[in-house]
mmCIF file of C-alpha atoms and ligand atoms in Angstrom:
data_model
loop_
_atom_site.group_PDB
_atom_site.id
_atom_site.type_symbol
_atom_site.label_atom_id
_atom_site.label_comp_id
_atom_site.label_asym_id
_atom_site.label_seq_id
_atom_site.Cartn_x
_atom_site.Cartn_y
_atom_site.Cartn_z
ATOM 1 C CA MET X 1 -4.943 35.031 71.788
ATOM 2 C CA GLN X 2 -6.486 34.011 75.076
ATOM 3 C CA ILE X 3 -4.244 31.372 76.585
ATOM 4 C CA ASN X 4 -5.477 28.946 79.181
ATOM 5 C CA LYS X 5 -3.380 29.443 82.292
ATOM 6 C CA LYS X 6 -3.395 25.661 82.766
ATOM 7 C CA SER X 7 -1.787 25.143 79.353
ATOM 8 C CA LYS X 8 1.230 22.838 79.521
ATOM 9 C CA ILE X 9 4.293 25.116 78.825
ATOM 10 C CA TYR X 10 7.807 23.613 78.402
ATOM 11 C CA VAL X 11 10.615 25.891 79.201
ATOM 12 C CA ALA X 12 13.908 24.392 77.895
ATOM 13 C CA GLY X 13 16.902 25.671 79.665
ATOM 14 C CA HIS X 14 14.983 26.755 82.778
ATOM 15 C CA ARG X 15 18.284 27.079 84.853
ATOM 16 C CA GLY X 16 19.881 29.558 82.539
ATOM 17 C CA LEU X 17 19.616 33.344 82.351
ATOM 18 C CA VAL X 18 16.618 33.534 79.940
ATOM 19 C CA GLY X 19 14.871 30.283 80.971
ATOM 20 C CA SER X 20 14.806 31.134 84.592
ATOM 21 C CA ALA X 21 13.440 34.585 83.735
ATOM 22 C CA LEU X 22 10.737 32.987 81.755
ATOM 23 C CA VAL X 23 9.734 30.672 84.581
ATOM 24 C CA ARG X 24 9.675 33.615 87.095
ATOM 25 C CA GLN X 25 7.472 35.656 84.724
ATOM 26 C CA LEU X 26 5.107 32.824 83.642
ATOM 27 C CA GLU X 27 4.566 31.779 87.227
ATOM 28 C CA GLY X 28 3.976 35.563 88.154
ATOM 29 C CA LEU X 29 1.267 35.723 85.382
ATOM 30 C CA GLY X 30 -0.506 32.658 86.857
ATOM 31 C CA TYR X 31 0.586 30.055 84.364
ATOM 32 C CA SER X 32 0.336 26.816 86.485
ATOM 33 C CA ASN X 33 1.502 23.978 84.390
ATOM 34 C CA ILE X 34 5.143 24.765 83.491
ATOM 35 C CA ILE X 35 7.412 21.898 82.951
ATOM 36 C CA CYS X 36 11.146 21.908 83.253
ATOM 37 C CA ARG X 37 13.942 19.283 83.238
ATOM 38 C CA THR X 38 17.454 19.593 84.363
ATOM 39 C CA ARG X 39 20.201 18.369 82.073
ATOM 40 C CA LYS X 40 20.571 15.322 84.265
ATOM 41 C CA GLU X 41 16.888 14.495 83.829
ATOM 42 C CA LEU X 42 16.800 15.209 80.076
ATOM 43 C CA ASP X 43 19.733 15.373 77.733
ATOM 44 C CA LEU X 44 18.624 17.464 74.869
ATOM 45 C CA LEU X 45 21.616 16.407 72.987
ATOM 46 C CA ASN X 46 20.028 13.087 72.867
ATOM 47 C CA GLN X 47 17.411 12.834 70.121
ATOM 48 C CA ALA X 48 15.677 9.734 71.367
ATOM 49 C CA ALA X 49 15.475 10.968 74.891
ATOM 50 C CA THR X 50 14.233 14.376 73.570
ATOM 51 C CA ASN X 51 11.460 12.608 71.559
ATOM 52 C CA ASN X 52 10.488 10.427 74.429
ATOM 53 C CA PHE X 53 10.080 13.325 76.682
ATOM 54 C CA PHE X 54 7.927 15.173 74.217
ATOM 55 C CA ASN X 55 5.845 12.014 73.550
ATOM 56 C CA ILE X 56 5.092 11.649 77.213
ATOM 57 C CA GLU X 57 4.591 15.255 78.298
ATOM 58 C CA LYS X 58 2.970 16.687 75.058
ATOM 59 C CA PRO X 59 3.562 20.362 75.788
ATOM 60 C CA GLU X 60 1.333 22.839 73.993
ATOM 61 C CA TYR X 61 3.772 25.827 74.141
ATOM 62 C CA VAL X 62 7.550 25.559 74.114
ATOM 63 C CA PHE X 63 10.286 28.198 74.917
ATOM 64 C CA LEU X 64 13.504 26.924 73.516
ATOM 65 C CA ALA X 65 16.030 28.784 75.753
ATOM 66 C CA ALA X 66 18.392 25.801 76.202
ATOM 67 C CA ALA X 67 21.579 26.701 74.479
ATOM 68 C CA LYS X 68 25.349 26.972 75.053
ATOM 69 C CA VAL X 69 26.114 30.501 75.430
ATOM 70 C CA GLY X 70 29.148 32.529 76.467
ATOM 71 C CA GLY X 71 31.232 35.750 76.017
ATOM 72 C CA ILE X 72 33.798 36.557 73.402
ATOM 73 C CA MET X 73 36.492 34.385 75.164
ATOM 74 C CA ALA X 74 34.391 31.271 75.621
ATOM 75 C CA ASN X 75 33.305 31.499 72.024
ATOM 76 C CA SER X 76 36.761 31.514 70.731
ATOM 77 C CA THR X 77 38.009 28.866 73.192
ATOM 78 C CA TYR X 78 35.230 26.301 72.442
ATOM 79 C CA PRO X 79 33.979 26.785 68.964
ATOM 80 C CA ALA X 80 33.206 23.160 68.423
ATOM 81 C CA GLU X 81 30.940 22.930 71.466
ATOM 82 C CA PHE X 82 29.234 26.179 70.528
ATOM 83 C CA ILE X 83 28.314 25.072 67.100
ATOM 84 C CA TYR X 84 27.603 21.297 67.760
ATOM 85 C CA GLU X 85 25.675 21.527 71.022
ATOM 86 C CA ASN X 86 23.413 24.404 69.772
ATOM 87 C CA LEU X 87 22.821 22.785 66.357
ATOM 88 C CA GLN X 88 21.949 19.378 68.117
ATOM 89 C CA VAL X 89 19.671 20.678 70.880
ATOM 90 C CA GLN X 90 17.656 23.034 68.745
ATOM 91 C CA THR X 91 17.186 20.289 65.991
ATOM 92 C CA ASN X 92 16.055 17.756 68.500
ATOM 93 C CA VAL X 93 13.610 20.078 70.231
ATOM 94 C CA ILE X 94 12.175 21.579 67.102
ATOM 95 C CA GLN X 95 11.604 18.221 65.464
ATOM 96 C CA ALA X 96 10.154 16.673 68.657
ATOM 97 C CA ALA X 97 7.863 19.618 69.109
ATOM 98 C CA TYR X 98 6.584 19.130 65.560
ATOM 99 C CA GLN X 99 6.015 15.362 66.113
ATOM 100 C CA VAL X 100 3.593 16.108 69.028
ATOM 101 C CA ASN X 101 1.905 19.122 67.318
ATOM 102 C CA VAL X 102 3.165 21.821 69.770
ATOM 103 C CA LYS X 103 0.788 24.787 69.110
ATOM 104 C CA TRP X 104 3.566 27.492 69.464
ATOM 105 C CA LEU X 105 7.320 27.554 69.894
ATOM 106 C CA CYS X 106 9.659 30.419 70.608
ATOM 107 C CA PHE X 107 13.346 30.022 69.499
ATOM 108 C CA LEU X 108 15.958 32.065 71.199
ATOM 109 C CA GLY X 109 18.339 33.425 68.702
ATOM 110 C CA SER X 110 20.917 36.057 69.161
ATOM 111 C CA SER X 111 21.807 39.511 67.699
ATOM 112 C CA CYS X 112 25.247 38.007 66.496
ATOM 113 C CA ILE X 113 23.203 36.200 63.560
ATOM 114 C CA TYR X 114 23.552 39.662 61.834
ATOM 115 C CA PRO X 115 26.270 40.618 59.499
ATOM 116 C CA ARG X 116 29.251 42.185 61.219
ATOM 117 C CA ASP X 117 29.336 45.416 59.295
ATOM 118 C CA CYS X 118 25.517 45.909 58.683
ATOM 119 C CA PRO X 119 23.944 49.332 59.104
ATOM 120 C CA GLN X 120 22.927 50.418 62.607
ATOM 121 C CA PRO X 121 20.415 49.999 64.097
ATOM 122 C CA ILE X 122 20.128 46.500 62.820
ATOM 123 C CA MET X 123 16.849 45.631 61.242
ATOM 124 C CA GLU X 124 15.546 42.042 60.830
ATOM 125 C CA GLU X 125 15.812 42.446 57.027
ATOM 126 C CA TYR X 126 19.606 42.435 57.346
ATOM 127 C CA PHE X 127 19.542 38.583 58.168
ATOM 128 C CA LEU X 128 21.767 36.714 55.878
ATOM 129 C CA SER X 129 23.035 39.872 53.995
ATOM 130 C CA GLY X 130 26.716 39.788 54.724
ATOM 131 C CA PRO X 131 29.751 38.095 56.367
ATOM 132 C CA LEU X 132 29.589 37.520 60.228
ATOM 133 C CA GLU X 133 31.753 38.552 63.096
ATOM 134 C CA LYS X 134 34.564 35.923 63.320
ATOM 135 C CA SER X 135 34.765 35.816 67.094
ATOM 136 C CA ASN X 136 31.517 33.978 67.450
ATOM 137 C CA GLU X 137 30.764 32.669 63.900
ATOM 138 C CA PRO X 138 30.282 29.079 64.950
ATOM 139 C CA TYR X 139 27.634 30.035 67.510
ATOM 140 C CA ALA X 140 26.083 32.477 65.039
ATOM 141 C CA VAL X 141 25.849 29.905 62.227
ATOM 142 C CA ALA X 142 23.981 27.509 64.718
ATOM 143 C CA LYS X 143 21.503 30.130 65.623
ATOM 144 C CA ILE X 144 20.942 30.946 62.101
ATOM 145 C CA ALA X 145 20.310 27.357 61.325
ATOM 146 C CA GLY X 146 17.762 27.376 64.201
ATOM 147 C CA ILE X 147 15.861 30.332 62.628
ATOM 148 C CA GLU X 148 15.830 28.696 59.249
ATOM 149 C CA LEU X 149 14.527 25.492 60.844
ATOM 150 C CA CYS X 150 11.603 27.407 62.411
ATOM 151 C CA ASN X 151 10.931 29.282 59.125
ATOM 152 C CA SER X 152 11.109 26.171 57.002
ATOM 153 C CA PHE X 153 8.878 24.105 59.431
ATOM 154 C CA ASN X 154 6.436 27.047 59.354
ATOM 155 C CA GLN X 155 6.401 27.203 55.575
ATOM 156 C CA GLY X 156 6.538 23.558 54.694
ATOM 157 C CA LEU X 157 4.788 22.027 57.648
ATOM 158 C CA GLY X 158 2.397 24.830 58.879
ATOM 159 C CA THR X 159 3.919 25.136 62.458
ATOM 160 C CA ASN X 160 3.865 28.287 64.454
ATOM 161 C CA TYR X 161 7.523 28.808 65.495
ATOM 162 C CA VAL X 162 8.581 32.288 66.178
ATOM 163 C CA SER X 163 12.269 33.480 66.573
ATOM 164 C CA VAL X 164 13.381 36.233 68.905
ATOM 165 C CA MET X 165 16.820 37.998 68.642
ATOM 166 C CA PRO X 166 17.958 39.361 71.922
ATOM 167 C CA THR X 167 20.543 41.942 72.290
ATOM 168 C CA ASN X 168 23.027 41.317 75.080
ATOM 169 C CA LEU X 169 21.140 40.138 78.126
ATOM 170 C CA TYR X 170 21.972 40.331 81.862
ATOM 171 C CA GLY X 171 20.369 39.496 85.205
ATOM 172 C CA PRO X 172 19.784 36.767 87.764
ATOM 173 C CA ASN X 173 21.403 33.495 86.914
ATOM 174 C CA ASP X 174 23.911 35.057 84.512
ATOM 175 C CA SER X 175 27.456 33.498 84.358
ATOM 176 C CA TYR X 176 29.824 35.382 86.474
ATOM 177 C CA ASN X 177 32.834 33.279 85.384
ATOM 178 C CA LEU X 178 35.376 35.804 84.208
ATOM 179 C CA GLU X 179 36.692 33.458 81.533
ATOM 180 C CA GLU X 180 33.325 32.535 80.060
ATOM 181 C CA SER X 181 30.913 35.394 80.835
ATOM 182 C CA HIS X 182 29.692 38.383 78.784
ATOM 183 C CA VAL X 183 30.888 41.875 79.619
ATOM 184 C CA LEU X 184 28.234 43.170 81.961
ATOM 185 C CA PRO X 185 28.392 40.278 84.573
ATOM 186 C CA ALA X 186 32.173 40.387 84.253
ATOM 187 C CA LEU X 187 32.312 44.100 85.049
ATOM 188 C CA ILE X 188 29.964 43.739 87.977
ATOM 189 C CA ARG X 189 32.127 40.985 89.453
ATOM 190 C CA LYS X 190 35.484 42.923 88.745
ATOM 191 C CA ALA X 191 34.275 46.133 90.191
ATOM 192 C CA HIS X 192 32.913 44.406 93.301
ATOM 193 C CA GLU X 193 36.112 42.317 94.011
ATOM 194 C CA ALA X 194 38.293 45.429 93.123
ATOM 195 C CA LYS X 195 36.211 47.298 95.776
ATOM 196 C CA LEU X 196 36.586 44.539 98.286
ATOM 197 C CA ARG X 197 40.233 44.202 97.848
ATOM 198 C CA GLY X 198 40.761 48.071 97.848
ATOM 199 C CA ASP X 199 42.366 48.005 94.362
ATOM 200 C CA HIS X 200 43.309 51.232 92.676
ATOM 201 C CA GLU X 201 42.277 50.026 89.302
ATOM 202 C CA MET X 202 40.083 47.510 87.502
ATOM 203 C CA VAL X 203 40.851 46.074 84.092
ATOM 204 C CA VAL X 204 38.465 46.121 81.204
ATOM 205 C CA TRP X 205 39.164 44.105 78.009
ATOM 206 C CA GLY X 206 39.818 45.700 74.749
ATOM 207 C CA SER X 207 39.802 49.330 73.809
ATOM 208 C CA GLY X 208 36.521 50.305 75.589
ATOM 209 C CA GLU X 209 35.458 51.723 72.160
ATOM 210 C CA PRO X 210 32.930 49.061 70.942
ATOM 211 C CA PHE X 211 29.252 49.797 71.525
ATOM 212 C CA ARG X 212 26.769 47.264 72.820
ATOM 213 C CA GLU X 213 23.187 47.227 73.771
ATOM 214 C CA PHE X 214 22.098 45.606 77.119
ATOM 215 C CA LEU X 215 18.602 44.294 78.180
ATOM 216 C CA TYR X 216 17.509 43.195 81.549
ATOM 217 C CA VAL X 217 16.585 39.662 81.170
ATOM 218 C CA ASP X 218 13.029 40.150 82.755
ATOM 219 C CA ASP X 219 12.315 42.400 79.843
ATOM 220 C CA MET X 220 13.311 39.666 77.422
ATOM 221 C CA ALA X 221 11.054 37.117 79.156
ATOM 222 C CA ASP X 222 8.211 39.675 78.975
ATOM 223 C CA ALA X 223 8.780 40.090 75.197
ATOM 224 C CA CYS X 224 8.647 36.377 74.584
ATOM 225 C CA ILE X 225 5.470 35.845 76.625
ATOM 226 C CA PHE X 226 3.940 38.970 74.848
ATOM 227 C CA LEU X 227 4.364 37.250 71.580
ATOM 228 C CA MET X 228 2.808 34.018 72.931
ATOM 229 C CA GLU X 229 -0.100 35.761 74.268
ATOM 230 C CA LYS X 230 -0.609 37.796 71.038
ATOM 231 C CA GLY X 231 -0.380 34.484 69.135
ATOM 232 C CA ILE X 232 2.546 35.636 66.920
ATOM 233 C CA GLY X 233 3.920 32.380 65.601
ATOM 234 C CA ARG X 234 6.009 33.451 62.652
ATOM 235 C CA GLY X 235 8.967 35.516 61.617
ATOM 236 C CA MET X 236 11.825 37.001 63.748
ATOM 237 C CA PHE X 237 11.732 39.820 66.235
ATOM 238 C CA ASN X 238 14.598 41.887 67.530
ATOM 239 C CA ILE X 239 14.323 42.339 71.318
ATOM 240 C CA GLY X 240 16.310 45.237 72.838
ATOM 241 C CA LEU X 241 16.399 48.436 74.751
ATOM 242 C CA GLY X 242 16.808 50.590 71.618
ATOM 243 C CA GLU X 243 19.962 52.404 72.851
ATOM 244 C CA ASP X 244 23.537 51.466 73.232
ATOM 245 C CA ILE X 245 26.604 52.380 75.221
ATOM 246 C CA SER X 246 30.378 52.195 74.783
ATOM 247 C CA ILE X 247 32.117 49.533 76.897
ATOM 248 C CA GLY X 248 34.128 52.370 78.397
ATOM 249 C CA GLN X 249 31.098 54.200 79.539
ATOM 250 C CA LEU X 250 29.514 51.003 80.672
ATOM 251 C CA ALA X 251 32.554 50.238 82.891
ATOM 252 C CA HIS X 252 32.074 53.729 84.548
ATOM 253 C CA LEU X 253 28.395 53.203 85.044
ATOM 254 C CA VAL X 254 28.944 49.710 86.685
ATOM 255 C CA ALA X 255 31.816 51.225 88.810
ATOM 256 C CA GLU X 256 29.304 53.969 89.997
ATOM 257 C CA ILE X 257 26.572 51.468 90.904
ATOM 258 C CA VAL X 258 28.890 49.124 92.562
ATOM 259 C CA GLU X 259 30.702 52.006 94.321
ATOM 260 C CA PHE X 260 34.147 51.113 93.080
ATOM 261 C CA LYS X 261 36.066 54.406 93.148
ATOM 262 C CA GLY X 262 39.383 53.391 91.557
ATOM 263 C CA ALA X 263 40.540 53.985 88.035
ATOM 264 C CA ILE X 264 39.482 51.937 84.922
ATOM 265 C CA VAL X 265 42.112 50.682 82.642
ATOM 266 C CA PHE X 266 41.829 49.090 79.215
ATOM 267 C CA ASP X 267 43.768 45.818 78.250
ATOM 268 C CA ARG X 268 44.105 46.329 74.565
ATOM 269 C CA THR X 269 45.689 42.862 74.139
ATOM 270 C CA LYS X 270 42.128 41.463 74.470
ATOM 271 C CA PRO X 271 39.750 41.418 71.393
ATOM 272 C CA ASP X 272 37.125 44.074 70.817
ATOM 273 C CA GLY X 273 34.760 41.879 68.788
ATOM 274 C CA THR X 274 32.267 43.505 66.537
ATOM 275 C CA PRO X 275 32.405 47.361 66.686
ATOM 276 C CA ARG X 276 28.589 47.909 67.243
ATOM 277 C CA LYS X 277 25.487 45.942 67.587
ATOM 278 C CA LEU X 278 22.385 48.030 68.226
ATOM 279 C CA LEU X 279 19.069 46.478 67.341
ATOM 280 C CA ASP X 280 16.283 48.263 65.510
ATOM 281 C CA VAL X 281 13.363 47.435 67.785
ATOM 282 C CA SER X 282 10.501 48.998 65.703
ATOM 283 C CA ARG X 283 8.997 45.512 64.763
ATOM 284 C CA MET X 284 8.249 44.935 68.427
ATOM 285 C CA SER X 285 7.284 48.559 69.081
ATOM 286 C CA GLU X 286 4.741 48.422 66.327
ATOM 287 C CA LEU X 287 3.174 45.510 68.043
ATOM 288 C CA GLY X 288 2.985 47.474 71.262
ATOM 289 C CA TRP X 289 5.937 46.232 73.203
ATOM 290 C CA LYS X 290 8.630 48.231 74.860
ATOM 291 C CA ALA X 291 11.339 47.416 77.378
ATOM 292 C CA LYS X 292 10.578 48.631 80.857
ATOM 293 C CA THR X 293 13.934 48.556 82.665
ATOM 294 C CA SER X 294 16.584 51.257 82.125
ATOM 295 C CA LEU X 295 20.222 50.237 81.934
ATOM 296 C CA ALA X 296 21.048 51.814 85.313
ATOM 297 C CA ASP X 297 17.982 50.290 87.046
ATOM 298 C CA GLY X 298 18.825 46.935 85.540
ATOM 299 C CA ILE X 299 22.438 46.972 86.639
ATOM 300 C CA ALA X 300 21.257 47.812 90.171
ATOM 301 C CA LEU X 301 18.897 44.911 90.079
ATOM 302 C CA ALA X 302 21.485 42.621 88.790
ATOM 303 C CA TYR X 303 24.041 43.820 91.366
ATOM 304 C CA ALA X 304 21.578 43.365 94.130
ATOM 305 C CA ASP X 305 20.945 39.720 93.057
ATOM 306 C CA PHE X 306 24.620 39.304 92.710
ATOM 307 C CA LEU X 307 25.071 40.409 96.348
ATOM 308 C CA ARG X 308 22.292 38.038 97.478
ATOM 309 C CA ASN X 309 24.042 35.081 95.816
ATOM 310 C CA GLU X 310 27.659 36.297 96.299
ATOM 311 C CA ASN X 311 29.038 33.315 98.109
ATOM 312 C CA ALA X 312 27.672 30.747 95.493
ATOM 313 C CA ILE X 313 28.865 32.969 92.542
ATOM 314 C CA LEU X 314 32.376 33.649 93.834
ATOM 315 C CA SER X 315 32.996 30.030 94.809
ATOM 316 C CA SER X 316 31.841 28.502 91.485
HETATM 317 P P1 LIG Q 401 30.213 39.974 72.423
HETATM 318 O O1 LIG Q 401 29.030 41.135 72.613
HETATM 319 O O2 LIG Q 401 29.801 38.961 71.618
HETATM 320 O O3 LIG Q 401 31.467 40.725 71.835
HETATM 321 O O4 LIG Q 401 30.679 39.486 73.861
HETATM 322 P P2 LIG Q 401 31.172 40.048 75.371
HETATM 323 O O5 LIG Q 401 29.927 40.573 76.108
HETATM 324 O O6 LIG Q 401 32.027 38.974 75.908
HETATM 325 O O7 LIG Q 401 32.087 41.313 75.003
HETATM 326 C C1 LIG Q 401 31.536 42.643 74.616
HETATM 327 C C2 LIG Q 401 32.788 43.642 74.631
HETATM 328 O O8 LIG Q 401 33.126 43.906 76.014
HETATM 329 C C3 LIG Q 401 34.073 43.220 73.885
HETATM 330 O O9 LIG Q 401 34.487 44.327 73.225
HETATM 331 C C4 LIG Q 401 34.953 42.762 75.058
HETATM 332 O O10 LIG Q 401 36.314 42.945 74.706
HETATM 333 C C5 LIG Q 401 34.449 43.874 76.060
HETATM 334 N N1 LIG Q 401 34.929 43.520 77.459
HETATM 335 C C6 LIG Q 401 35.541 44.425 78.314
HETATM 336 N N2 LIG Q 401 35.811 43.827 79.519
HETATM 337 C C7 LIG Q 401 35.239 42.507 79.489
HETATM 338 C C8 LIG Q 401 35.268 41.372 80.324
HETATM 339 O O11 LIG Q 401 35.696 41.455 81.366
HETATM 340 N N3 LIG Q 401 34.668 40.228 79.878
HETATM 341 C C9 LIG Q 401 34.100 40.084 78.630
HETATM 342 N N4 LIG Q 401 33.425 39.068 78.207
HETATM 343 N N5 LIG Q 401 34.116 41.272 77.791
HETATM 344 C C10 LIG Q 401 34.653 42.337 78.149
#
């Protein structure tokens, strides 16, 4: 589908990891009418304000990347916020988009919507086929509701709302707060600070045995825009690198890139979460899309960005 570069595109959550990558990429591709609102300017938890914004702006394309996200600890500390805020924001945005006839919407899901013990790699068909991982169930249930909202609007109301399931993402504008972040930014920060302090060891949570898949966020943005430009407005698509790594190996890789030379020790009092979460990405590869950034290159890019913003990151 040829999309006019002047089409009005709303990126919800433009300050976050995915939203900011979408804006960078869209701008790079020459899209010139991207609209964004900070939380202060537009509270997406507020239905009337959200409707009002859509009625005034009437975007043609929407990326719904506004969400409350966090790592294993944040999910278990704030379960109410994770389910409530995500349910509310996605419901408000999807309904408001429908009211103003948005042409296409992309809903950002998550790989944690899949059953905890499903076969690996995880195919889209495994959706709703078994019990979820407990450590982030409230978040996963909200994301599942978002996918069902999109599917149901498409089926009942003829909309074009596609859902994407990213694997664990990382890159610029990630959270580096050790209590709330995901594992990769946490390891970058821990290795960097341990190096600066001259520590002999750095602590990694859990056994180091779980496997995770990581995707550099610019590849995620690329996949979402690919779907928009192809005019794919239905169904759900896994977005990943197609390969995973154990947390222990990941810690060694991060230490190597950050040049932390001490030992890596495991704090087994911390939870492991789900044992493995590798996405089957054949649906996207059949369409002709593939991730471009290897894990080692992505970590080097993320670390370079971390160093550029070190003062702001470490003081927040
Ligand atoms: P998950 O993929 O939803 O489980 O979320 P995380 O990215 O927070 O955690 C992934 C895995 O990394 C879990 O097994 C964690 O125990 C492990 N892990 C190791 N060290 C850390 C750390 O410093 N922070 C976080 N968030 N996870 C860590």
